[in-house]
PDB file of C-alpha atoms in Angstrom:
ATOM      1  CA  SER A   1     -79.766  47.100  18.988  1.00 47.00           C
ATOM      2  CA  THR A   2     -77.453  49.480  20.736  1.00 51.00           C
ATOM      3  CA  GLU A   3     -74.938  46.683  21.731  1.00 50.00           C
ATOM      4  CA  PRO A   4     -73.877  44.883  18.534  1.00 50.00           C
ATOM      5  CA  GLU A   5     -70.173  45.390  19.083  1.00 49.00           C
ATOM      6  CA  PRO A   6     -69.472  42.625  21.648  1.00 50.00           C
ATOM      7  CA  LEU A   7     -71.219  40.066  19.463  1.00 47.00           C
ATOM      8  CA  THR A   8     -69.330  41.163  16.367  1.00 49.00           C
ATOM      9  CA  THR A   9     -66.037  41.085  18.269  1.00 48.00           C
ATOM     10  CA  ALA A  10     -66.785  37.599  19.602  1.00 47.00           C
ATOM     11  CA  ARG A  11     -67.649  36.411  16.110  1.00 49.00           C
ATOM     12  CA  PHE A  12     -64.348  37.688  14.726  1.00 48.00           C
ATOM     13  CA  GLU A  13     -62.426  36.112  17.622  1.00 50.00           C
ATOM     14  CA  PHE A  14     -64.153  32.779  16.947  1.00 46.00           C
ATOM     15  CA  LYS A  15     -63.369  33.010  13.233  1.00 50.00           C
ATOM     16  CA  GLY A  16     -59.742  33.798  14.048  1.00 51.00           C
ATOM     17  CA  ARG A  17     -59.449  30.808  16.363  1.00 50.00           C
ATOM     18  CA  PHE A  18     -61.162  28.612  13.760  1.00 48.00           C
ATOM     19  CA  LYS A  19     -58.762  29.810  11.068  1.00 52.00           C
ATOM     20  CA  GLN A  20     -55.765  29.097  13.330  1.00 53.00           C
ATOM     21  CA  GLN A  21     -57.123  25.622  14.089  1.00 54.00           C
ATOM     22  CA  THR A  22     -57.720  25.009  10.389  1.00 56.00           C
ATOM     23  CA  ASN A  23     -54.147  26.095   9.567  1.00 62.00           C
ATOM     24  CA  LEU A  24     -52.772  23.840  12.318  1.00 57.00           C
ATOM     25  CA  GLU A  25     -54.687  20.869  10.971  1.00 57.00           C
ATOM     26  CA  ALA A  26     -53.501  21.665   7.451  1.00 59.00           C
ATOM     27  CA  ASN A  27     -49.914  21.811   8.686  1.00 62.00           C
ATOM     28  CA  LEU A  28     -50.300  18.489  10.499  1.00 53.00           C
ATOM     29  CA  LEU A  29     -51.774  16.929   7.391  1.00 55.00           C
ATOM     30  CA  GLU A  30     -48.870  18.317   5.353  1.00 61.00           C
ATOM     31  CA  ILE A  31     -46.360  16.880   7.836  1.00 56.00           C
ATOM     32  CA  ILE A  32     -48.080  13.490   7.766  1.00 52.00           C
ATOM     33  CA  LYS A  33     -48.124  13.641   4.002  1.00 55.00           C
ATOM     34  CA  ASN A  34     -44.417  14.489   3.880  1.00 60.00           C
ATOM     35  CA  ILE A  35     -43.617  11.629   6.251  1.00 55.00           C
ATOM     36  CA  GLY A  36     -45.501   9.312   3.985  1.00 57.00           C
ATOM     37  CA  VAL A  37     -43.638  10.612   0.952  1.00 55.00           C
ATOM     38  CA  THR A  38     -40.290  10.199   2.762  1.00 55.00           C
ATOM     39  CA  GLU A  39     -41.154   6.634   3.704  1.00 60.00           C
ATOM     40  CA  ALA A  40     -42.210   5.943   0.156  1.00 55.00           C
ATOM     41  CA  ILE A  41     -38.961   7.385  -1.192  1.00 56.00           C
ATOM     42  CA  THR A  42     -36.941   5.377   1.358  1.00 58.00           C
ATOM     43  CA  MET A  43     -38.753   2.178   0.487  1.00 57.00           C
ATOM     44  CA  LYS A  44     -38.299   2.831  -3.207  1.00 57.00           C
ATOM     45  CA  ALA A  45     -34.595   3.594  -2.745  1.00 55.00           C
ATOM     46  CA  ALA A  46     -34.147   0.445  -0.655  1.00 56.00           C
ATOM     47  CA  SER A  47     -35.985  -1.623  -3.241  1.00 61.00           C
ATOM     48  CA  GLU A  48     -33.633  -0.290  -5.932  1.00 64.00           C
ATOM     49  CA  ILE A  49     -30.343  -0.275  -3.999  1.00 66.00           C
ATOM     50  CA  LEU A  50     -30.643  -3.683  -2.323  1.00 62.00           C
ATOM     51  CA  PRO A  51     -30.948  -5.655  -5.583  1.00 67.00           C
ATOM     52  CA  THR A  52     -28.030  -3.629  -6.970  1.00 66.00           C
ATOM     53  CA  LEU A  53     -25.834  -4.546  -4.008  1.00 63.00           C
ATOM     54  CA  LEU A  54     -26.859  -8.192  -4.193  1.00 67.00           C
ATOM     55  CA  SER A  55     -26.067  -8.308  -7.892  1.00 73.00           C
ATOM     56  CA  LEU A  56     -22.735  -6.460  -7.477  1.00 75.00           C
ATOM     57  CA  PRO A  57     -20.512  -9.604  -7.478  1.00 81.00           C
ATOM     58  CA  THR A  58     -22.123 -10.770 -10.716  1.00 86.00           C
ATOM     59  CA  THR A  59     -21.776  -7.294 -12.226  1.00 87.00           C
ATOM     60  CA  LEU A  60     -18.088  -7.077 -11.279  1.00 91.00           C
ATOM     61  CA  HIS A  61     -17.428 -10.563 -12.665  1.00 92.00           C
ATOM     62  CA  GLU A  62     -19.049  -9.568 -15.962  1.00 94.00           C
ATOM     63  CA  THR A  63     -17.001  -6.364 -16.086  1.00 95.00           C
ATOM     64  CA  ILE A  64     -13.741  -8.250 -15.538  1.00 95.00           C
ATOM     65  CA  PHE A  65     -14.297 -10.479 -18.564  1.00 96.00           C
ATOM     66  CA  ASN A  66     -16.088  -7.931 -20.740  1.00 95.00           C
ATOM     67  CA  PRO A  67     -13.713  -6.909 -23.554  1.00 94.00           C
ATOM     68  CA  HIS A  68     -15.896  -3.867 -24.255  1.00 94.00           C
ATOM     69  CA  ALA A  69     -16.240  -2.625 -20.668  1.00 95.00           C
ATOM     70  CA  THR A  70     -16.650   1.140 -20.463  1.00 95.00           C
ATOM     71  CA  SER A  71     -14.515   3.481 -18.390  1.00 95.00           C
ATOM     72  CA  HIS A  72     -17.427   3.920 -15.965  1.00 95.00           C
ATOM     73  CA  GLU A  73     -17.740   0.162 -15.452  1.00 95.00           C
ATOM     74  CA  LEU A  74     -13.995  -0.177 -14.944  1.00 96.00           C
ATOM     75  CA  LEU A  75     -14.004   2.658 -12.403  1.00 96.00           C
ATOM     76  CA  VAL A  76     -16.709   0.848 -10.443  1.00 95.00           C
ATOM     77  CA  LEU A  77     -14.534  -2.277 -10.522  1.00 96.00           C
ATOM     78  CA  ILE A  78     -11.495  -0.292  -9.363  1.00 96.00           C
ATOM     79  CA  SER A  79     -13.518   1.176  -6.491  1.00 95.00           C
ATOM     80  CA  ALA A  80     -14.629  -2.291  -5.396  1.00 95.00           C
ATOM     81  CA  LEU A  81     -11.055  -3.597  -5.584  1.00 96.00           C
ATOM     82  CA  SER A  82      -9.836  -0.597  -3.597  1.00 96.00           C
ATOM     83  CA  LEU A  83     -12.284  -1.432  -0.818  1.00 95.00           C
ATOM     84  CA  PHE A  84     -11.149  -5.060  -1.009  1.00 96.00           C
ATOM     85  CA  TRP A  85      -7.472  -4.190  -0.564  1.00 96.00           C
ATOM     86  CA  THR A  86      -8.302  -1.713   2.196  1.00 96.00           C
ATOM     87  CA  LEU A  87     -10.057  -4.536   4.037  1.00 96.00           C
ATOM     88  CA  ILE A  88      -7.134  -6.933   3.480  1.00 96.00           C
ATOM     89  CA  PHE A  89      -4.616  -4.432   4.844  1.00 96.00           C
ATOM     90  CA  GLN A  90      -6.819  -3.705   7.855  1.00 95.00           C
ATOM     91  CA  ILE A  91      -7.089  -7.435   8.576  1.00 95.00           C
ATOM     92  CA  LEU A  92      -3.306  -7.808   8.338  1.00 95.00           C
ATOM     93  CA  HIS A  93      -2.810  -4.846  10.657  1.00 94.00           C
ATOM     94  CA  LYS A  94      -5.292  -6.083  13.249  1.00 95.00           C
ATOM     95  CA  THR A  95      -3.977  -9.650  13.054  1.00 95.00           C
ATOM     96  CA  LEU A  96      -0.222  -9.100  12.987  1.00 94.00           C
ATOM     97  CA  THR A  97       0.192  -6.043  15.225  1.00 94.00           C
ATOM     98  CA  PRO A  98      -0.529  -7.827  18.562  1.00 92.00           C
ATOM     99  CA  TYR A  99       1.928 -10.557  17.528  1.00 91.00           C
ATOM    100  CA  ILE A 100       4.834  -8.371  16.446  1.00 91.00           C
ATOM    101  CA  GLN A 101       4.552  -6.084  19.459  1.00 88.00           C
ATOM    102  CA  ARG A 102       5.631  -9.069  21.556  1.00 88.00           C
ATOM    103  CA  GLN A 103       8.567 -10.031  19.305  1.00 86.00           C
ATOM    104  CA  SER A 104      11.963  -8.786  20.422  1.00 92.00           C
ATOM    105  CA  TRP A 105      13.692 -10.088  17.260  1.00 92.00           C
ATOM    106  CA  LEU A 106      11.859  -7.583  15.047  1.00 93.00           C
ATOM    107  CA  LYS A 107      12.705  -4.628  17.267  1.00 93.00           C
ATOM    108  CA  GLU A 108      16.337  -5.746  17.389  1.00 94.00           C
ATOM    109  CA  ALA A 109      16.371  -6.071  13.590  1.00 93.00           C
ATOM    110  CA  MET A 110      14.911  -2.578  13.130  1.00 94.00           C
ATOM    111  CA  GLY A 111      17.572  -1.238  15.470  1.00 95.00           C
ATOM    112  CA  ARG A 112      20.303  -2.824  13.353  1.00 93.00           C
ATOM    113  CA  GLU A 113      18.678  -1.424  10.227  1.00 93.00           C
ATOM    114  CA  TYR A 114      18.703   2.055  11.771  1.00 95.00           C
ATOM    115  CA  ASP A 115      22.414   1.751  12.499  1.00 93.00           C
ATOM    116  CA  ARG A 116      23.079   0.443   8.975  1.00 90.00           C
ATOM    117  CA  VAL A 117      20.922   2.645   6.704  1.00 91.00           C
ATOM    118  CA  GLY A 118      18.192   4.237   8.816  1.00 92.00           C
ATOM    119  CA  VAL A 119      20.300   7.204   9.853  1.00 92.00           C
ATOM    120  CA  LEU A 120      21.041   8.015   6.212  1.00 93.00           C
ATOM    121  CA  MET A 121      17.372   7.626   5.273  1.00 91.00           C
ATOM    122  CA  CYS A 122      16.288   9.987   8.038  1.00 92.00           C
ATOM    123  CA  ARG A 123      18.839  12.521   6.894  1.00 91.00           C
ATOM    124  CA  ALA A 124      17.675  12.224   3.277  1.00 91.00           C
ATOM    125  CA  LEU A 125      14.029  12.702   4.302  1.00 88.00           C
ATOM    126  CA  SER A 126      14.918  15.600   6.632  1.00 88.00           C
ATOM    127  CA  VAL A 127      13.361  13.947   9.689  1.00 89.00           C
ATOM    128  CA  ASN A 128      14.751  13.828  13.202  1.00 88.00           C
ATOM    129  CA  TRP A 129      13.777  10.308  14.222  1.00 92.00           C
ATOM    130  CA  THR A 130      15.733   8.930  17.134  1.00 93.00           C
ATOM    131  CA  ARG A 131      16.735   5.284  17.103  1.00 95.00           C
ATOM    132  CA  ASP A 132      13.806   4.366  19.352  1.00 95.00           C
ATOM    133  CA  ARG A 133      11.366   6.386  17.250  1.00 94.00           C
ATOM    134  CA  TYR A 134      12.639   4.740  14.067  1.00 95.00           C
ATOM    135  CA  ILE A 135      12.119   1.283  15.592  1.00 95.00           C
ATOM    136  CA  GLU A 136       8.599   2.237  16.724  1.00 94.00           C
ATOM    137  CA  ILE A 137       7.570   3.484  13.259  1.00 93.00           C
ATOM    138  CA  MET A 138       9.103   0.557  11.363  1.00 94.00           C
ATOM    139  CA  VAL A 139       7.524  -2.020  13.677  1.00 94.00           C
ATOM    140  CA  ARG A 140       4.154  -0.286  13.331  1.00 93.00           C
ATOM    141  CA  ASP A 141       4.437  -0.335   9.518  1.00 93.00           C
ATOM    142  CA  TRP A 142       5.683  -3.938   9.336  1.00 94.00           C
ATOM    143  CA  PRO A 143       2.208  -5.481   8.699  1.00 95.00           C
ATOM    144  CA  LYS A 144       1.627  -2.995   5.879  1.00 94.00           C
ATOM    145  CA  MET A 145       4.891  -3.986   4.197  1.00 94.00           C
ATOM    146  CA  GLN A 146       3.834  -7.649   4.228  1.00 95.00           C
ATOM    147  CA  GLY A 147       0.596  -6.625   2.573  1.00 95.00           C
ATOM    148  CA  ILE A 148       2.381  -4.606  -0.109  1.00 95.00           C
ATOM    149  CA  TYR A 149       4.443  -7.477  -1.477  1.00 94.00           C
ATOM    150  CA  LEU A 150       1.462  -9.828  -1.117  1.00 95.00           C
ATOM    151  CA  GLN A 151      -0.645  -7.442  -3.218  1.00 96.00           C
ATOM    152  CA  HIS A 152       2.074  -7.240  -5.887  1.00 96.00           C
ATOM    153  CA  PHE A 153       2.381 -11.031  -5.988  1.00 97.00           C
ATOM    154  CA  VAL A 154      -1.373 -11.334  -6.562  1.00 97.00           C
ATOM    155  CA  GLY A 155      -1.357  -8.691  -9.290  1.00 96.00           C
ATOM    156  CA  GLY A 156       1.545 -10.347 -11.087  1.00 96.00           C
ATOM    157  CA  ALA A 157       0.010 -13.811 -10.713  1.00 97.00           C
ATOM    158  CA  LEU A 158      -3.102 -12.582 -12.534  1.00 97.00           C
ATOM    159  CA  CYS A 159      -0.889 -11.971 -15.568  1.00 97.00           C
ATOM    160  CA  LEU A 160       0.552 -15.506 -15.663  1.00 97.00           C
ATOM    161  CA  PRO A 161      -2.135 -17.064 -17.927  1.00 97.00           C
ATOM    162  CA  ALA A 162      -1.532 -14.363 -20.557  1.00 97.00           C
ATOM    163  CA  VAL A 163       2.257 -14.417 -20.190  1.00 96.00           C
ATOM    164  CA  LEU A 164       2.514 -18.222 -20.349  1.00 95.00           C
ATOM    165  CA  GLY A 165      -0.246 -18.749 -22.908  1.00 94.00           C
ATOM    166  CA  TRP A 166      -2.548 -20.722 -20.644  1.00 93.00           C
ATOM    167  CA  GLY A 167      -6.205 -21.197 -21.568  1.00 91.00           C
ATOM    168  CA  ASP A 168      -8.446 -18.925 -23.567  1.00 94.00           C
ATOM    169  CA  GLU A 169      -6.647 -15.818 -24.848  1.00 94.00           C
ATOM    170  CA  GLY A 170      -9.566 -13.496 -24.133  1.00 94.00           C
ATOM    171  CA  ARG A 171      -9.984 -14.594 -20.536  1.00 96.00           C
ATOM    172  CA  ALA A 172      -6.221 -14.558 -19.999  1.00 97.00           C
ATOM    173  CA  ALA A 173      -6.065 -10.971 -21.297  1.00 97.00           C
ATOM    174  CA  SER A 174      -8.938 -10.033 -18.981  1.00 97.00           C
ATOM    175  CA  LEU A 175      -7.083 -11.462 -15.976  1.00 97.00           C
ATOM    176  CA  ALA A 176      -3.922  -9.563 -16.925  1.00 97.00           C
ATOM    177  CA  CYS A 177      -5.954  -6.352 -17.146  1.00 97.00           C
ATOM    178  CA  LEU A 178      -7.412  -7.202 -13.748  1.00 97.00           C
ATOM    179  CA  GLY A 179      -3.819  -7.206 -12.502  1.00 97.00           C
ATOM    180  CA  VAL A 180      -3.459  -3.630 -13.777  1.00 97.00           C
ATOM    181  CA  LEU A 181      -6.742  -2.548 -12.184  1.00 97.00           C
ATOM    182  CA  SER A 182      -5.842  -4.284  -8.919  1.00 97.00           C
ATOM    183  CA  GLU A 183      -2.640  -2.259  -8.753  1.00 96.00           C
ATOM    184  CA  MET A 184      -4.580   0.940  -9.431  1.00 96.00           C
ATOM    185  CA  ALA A 185      -7.061   0.035  -6.700  1.00 96.00           C
ATOM    186  CA  TRP A 186      -4.361  -0.588  -4.103  1.00 96.00           C
ATOM    187  CA  GLU A 187      -2.587   2.657  -4.987  1.00 95.00           C
ATOM    188  CA  LEU A 188      -5.832   4.595  -4.555  1.00 95.00           C
ATOM    189  CA  SER A 189      -6.278   2.909  -1.185  1.00 95.00           C
ATOM    190  CA  ASP A 190      -2.698   3.713  -0.201  1.00 95.00           C
ATOM    191  CA  MET A 191      -3.039   7.364  -1.240  1.00 94.00           C
ATOM    192  CA  ALA A 192      -6.165   7.644   0.915  1.00 93.00           C
ATOM    193  CA  ASP A 193      -4.261   6.042   3.807  1.00 93.00           C
ATOM    194  CA  ILE A 194      -1.379   8.496   3.345  1.00 93.00           C
ATOM    195  CA  PHE A 195      -3.630  11.565   3.375  1.00 92.00           C
ATOM    196  CA  ILE A 196      -5.693  10.289   6.332  1.00 92.00           C
ATOM    197  CA  THR A 197      -2.549   9.510   8.339  1.00 91.00           C
ATOM    198  CA  ARG A 198      -0.948  12.796   7.407  1.00 91.00           C
ATOM    199  CA  SER A 199      -3.959  15.017   8.167  1.00 90.00           C
ATOM    200  CA  MET A 200      -5.889  13.197  10.893  1.00 90.00           C
ATOM    201  CA  THR A 201      -3.272  11.722  13.241  1.00 89.00           C
ATOM    202  CA  SER A 202      -1.268  13.662  15.793  1.00 87.00           C
ATOM    203  CA  ASP A 203       2.094  12.411  14.497  1.00 89.00           C
ATOM    204  CA  GLY A 204       1.099  12.239  10.828  1.00 89.00           C
ATOM    205  CA  LYS A 205       3.478  14.924   9.582  1.00 89.00           C
ATOM    206  CA  GLU A 206       6.348  13.323  11.477  1.00 89.00           C
ATOM    207  CA  ARG A 207       5.633   9.810  10.185  1.00 89.00           C
ATOM    208  CA  LEU A 208       5.027  11.042   6.642  1.00 90.00           C
ATOM    209  CA  PRO A 209       7.291  14.027   5.973  1.00 90.00           C
ATOM    210  CA  ASN A 210       6.907  16.129   2.832  1.00 90.00           C
ATOM    211  CA  LYS A 211       9.659  14.374   0.890  1.00 91.00           C
ATOM    212  CA  MET A 212       8.214  10.933   1.588  1.00 91.00           C
ATOM    213  CA  VAL A 213       4.728  12.043   0.523  1.00 92.00           C
ATOM    214  CA  ALA A 214       6.179  13.522  -2.689  1.00 93.00           C
ATOM    215  CA  ILE A 215       7.992  10.246  -3.465  1.00 92.00           C
ATOM    216  CA  TRP A 216       4.825   8.203  -2.935  1.00 92.00           C
ATOM    217  CA  MET A 217       2.718  10.574  -5.044  1.00 92.00           C
ATOM    218  CA  ILE A 218       5.183  10.393  -7.946  1.00 93.00           C
ATOM    219  CA  HIS A 219       5.347   6.608  -7.610  1.00 91.00           C
ATOM    220  CA  HIS A 220       1.562   6.160  -7.552  1.00 92.00           C
ATOM    221  CA  SER A 221       0.915   8.681 -10.316  1.00 92.00           C
ATOM    222  CA  MET A 222       2.373   6.387 -12.991  1.00 89.00           C
ATOM    223  CA  THR A 223      -0.154   3.567 -12.680  1.00 90.00           C
ATOM    224  CA  LEU A 224      -3.058   5.857 -11.781  1.00 92.00           C
ATOM    225  CA  SER A 225      -2.554   7.968 -14.903  1.00 93.00           C
ATOM    226  CA  LEU A 226      -1.658   5.195 -17.379  1.00 94.00           C
ATOM    227  CA  GLY A 227      -3.499   2.096 -16.129  1.00 95.00           C
ATOM    228  CA  LEU A 228      -7.051   2.824 -17.266  1.00 95.00           C
ATOM    229  CA  PRO A 229      -6.171   4.163 -20.762  1.00 96.00           C
ATOM    230  CA  LEU A 230      -3.952   1.120 -21.354  1.00 96.00           C
ATOM    231  CA  VAL A 231      -6.725  -1.303 -20.386  1.00 97.00           C
ATOM    232  CA  LEU A 232      -9.239   0.541 -22.571  1.00 96.00           C
ATOM    233  CA  LYS A 233      -7.007   0.802 -25.649  1.00 96.00           C
ATOM    234  CA  TYR A 234      -4.535  -2.100 -25.449  1.00 96.00           C
ATOM    235  CA  ARG A 235      -6.419  -4.805 -23.558  1.00 95.00           C
ATOM    236  CA  THR A 236      -5.080  -7.711 -25.629  1.00 96.00           C
ATOM    237  CA  LEU A 237      -1.565  -6.375 -26.203  1.00 96.00           C
ATOM    238  CA  PRO A 238       0.983  -9.009 -25.014  1.00 96.00           C
ATOM    239  CA  GLU A 239       3.520  -6.301 -24.165  1.00 96.00           C
ATOM    240  CA  LEU A 240       1.065  -4.814 -21.662  1.00 96.00           C
ATOM    241  CA  HIS A 241       0.657  -8.202 -19.989  1.00 97.00           C
ATOM    242  CA  TRP A 242       4.410  -8.761 -19.822  1.00 96.00           C
ATOM    243  CA  MET A 243       5.097  -5.241 -18.538  1.00 95.00           C
ATOM    244  CA  THR A 244       2.480  -5.597 -15.810  1.00 96.00           C
ATOM    245  CA  PHE A 245       3.844  -9.000 -14.793  1.00 96.00           C
ATOM    246  CA  ASN A 246       7.460  -7.786 -14.753  1.00 95.00           C
ATOM    247  CA  LEU A 247       6.785  -4.647 -12.758  1.00 93.00           C
ATOM    248  CA  GLN A 248       4.574  -6.287 -10.158  1.00 95.00           C
ATOM    249  CA  TRP A 249       6.642  -9.405  -9.552  1.00 95.00           C
ATOM    250  CA  ALA A 250       9.907  -7.467  -9.608  1.00 94.00           C
ATOM    251  CA  ALA A 251       8.494  -5.234  -6.873  1.00 92.00           C
ATOM    252  CA  ALA A 252       7.053  -8.206  -4.960  1.00 94.00           C
ATOM    253  CA  ILE A 253      10.340 -10.120  -5.011  1.00 93.00           C
ATOM    254  CA  ALA A 254      12.452  -7.076  -4.148  1.00 91.00           C
ATOM    255  CA  ILE A 255      10.185  -5.989  -1.268  1.00 92.00           C
ATOM    256  CA  GLY A 256       9.822  -9.555  -0.011  1.00 93.00           C
ATOM    257  CA  MET A 257      13.590 -10.092  -0.034  1.00 93.00           C
ATOM    258  CA  ASN A 258      14.145  -6.747   1.647  1.00 91.00           C
ATOM    259  CA  GLU A 259      11.671  -7.636   4.393  1.00 92.00           C
ATOM    260  CA  TYR A 260      13.522 -10.910   4.971  1.00 93.00           C
ATOM    261  CA  THR A 261      17.090  -9.625   4.744  1.00 93.00           C
ATOM    262  CA  LYS A 262      16.465  -6.667   7.060  1.00 91.00           C
ATOM    263  CA  VAL A 263      16.001  -9.059   9.989  1.00 91.00           C
ATOM    264  CA  LEU A 264      19.303 -10.851   9.342  1.00 92.00           C
ATOM    265  CA  ASN A 265      22.204 -10.288  11.718  1.00 91.00           C
ATOM    266  CA  LEU A 266      25.155  -9.286   9.529  1.00 91.00           C
ATOM    267  CA  ASN A 267      27.605 -10.037  12.328  1.00 91.00           C
ATOM    268  CA  LYS A 268      26.959 -13.729  11.662  1.00 93.00           C
ATOM    269  CA  SER A 269      28.814 -15.056   8.621  1.00 94.00           C
ATOM    270  CA  LYS A 270      26.002 -17.255   7.273  1.00 94.00           C
ATOM    271  CA  GLU A 271      23.367 -14.553   7.576  1.00 94.00           C
ATOM    272  CA  PHE A 272      25.757 -12.009   6.087  1.00 94.00           C
ATOM    273  CA  TRP A 273      26.217 -14.099   2.925  1.00 96.00           C
ATOM    274  CA  THR A 274      22.488 -14.769   2.736  1.00 96.00           C
ATOM    275  CA  PHE A 275      21.976 -11.011   2.895  1.00 94.00           C
ATOM    276  CA  ARG A 276      24.445 -10.377   0.058  1.00 94.00           C
ATOM    277  CA  ILE A 277      23.136 -13.142  -2.215  1.00 95.00           C
ATOM    278  CA  LEU A 278      19.458 -12.246  -1.854  1.00 94.00           C
ATOM    279  CA  ASN A 279      20.077  -8.545  -2.325  1.00 91.00           C
ATOM    280  CA  GLY A 280      22.204  -9.347  -5.365  1.00 92.00           C
ATOM    281  CA  VAL A 281      19.355 -11.367  -6.870  1.00 92.00           C
ATOM    282  CA  ALA A 282      16.912  -8.539  -6.106  1.00 90.00           C
ATOM    283  CA  PHE A 283      19.242  -6.032  -7.764  1.00 90.00           C
ATOM    284  CA  VAL A 284      19.516  -8.170 -10.937  1.00 91.00           C
ATOM    285  CA  ILE A 285      15.714  -8.535 -11.108  1.00 88.00           C
ATOM    286  CA  MET A 286      15.129  -4.811 -10.644  1.00 85.00           C
ATOM    287  CA  ALA A 287      17.815  -3.924 -13.205  1.00 86.00           C
ATOM    288  CA  TRP A 288      16.311  -6.381 -15.743  1.00 83.00           C
TER     289      TRP A 288
END
């Protein structure tokens, strides 16, 4: 034939279209296959994660009373406690803030505190808070302060069975160590709150100046660096239980008394003497 070319060209065009169609189908099959694999992986992950989450309370309970708990297990417990205290502080903030914003007595008390010691504190921290700004910040932080001494009371209370010799020695030692880990957990939560406030809020650097952040970091570094090694190495040591109890309840009592005495009106004789007596008791406890 003298005209084979059109037929040959048509055949090649057909083969090209067939190859493209075949590749498209292969790609679709690969996509479907991948979707199936993804679903399988998701289902497998869910089947593994869900039982783990459901068994987490039991796992944490076992870790608390396990005298041979590893550092990894204790870190998981600390993480869970940190989330717990974060939740507690958020609840306090959401619950108490609407109430205190309506209370004139607290704003008046913060104004008196500014006149008494707030000016000196602002000067020491190198911040230029006006009286109104000081009142605003202190009122905003008031729920957090209630949570801080509550957390210290709980941590110290966990040490009471070991300190007073109540019940089984092993379980009492475990509860005292839980007091240490609870303090570590709250301090991790507080450090996260400090960095989030400082870096992600418009007035973060004003509310948390460099000197205040440095003070908090030094304060938190003690427990965060010493707590876990002490629990791992000296779990049953009575001195550890006593030290934890003393430090936490001394802080709880001092902060609690400070929160009460700061609202007293020192121009009234009775409240003035209450202020002096309670602060004297707090000073003796802290010195001891």
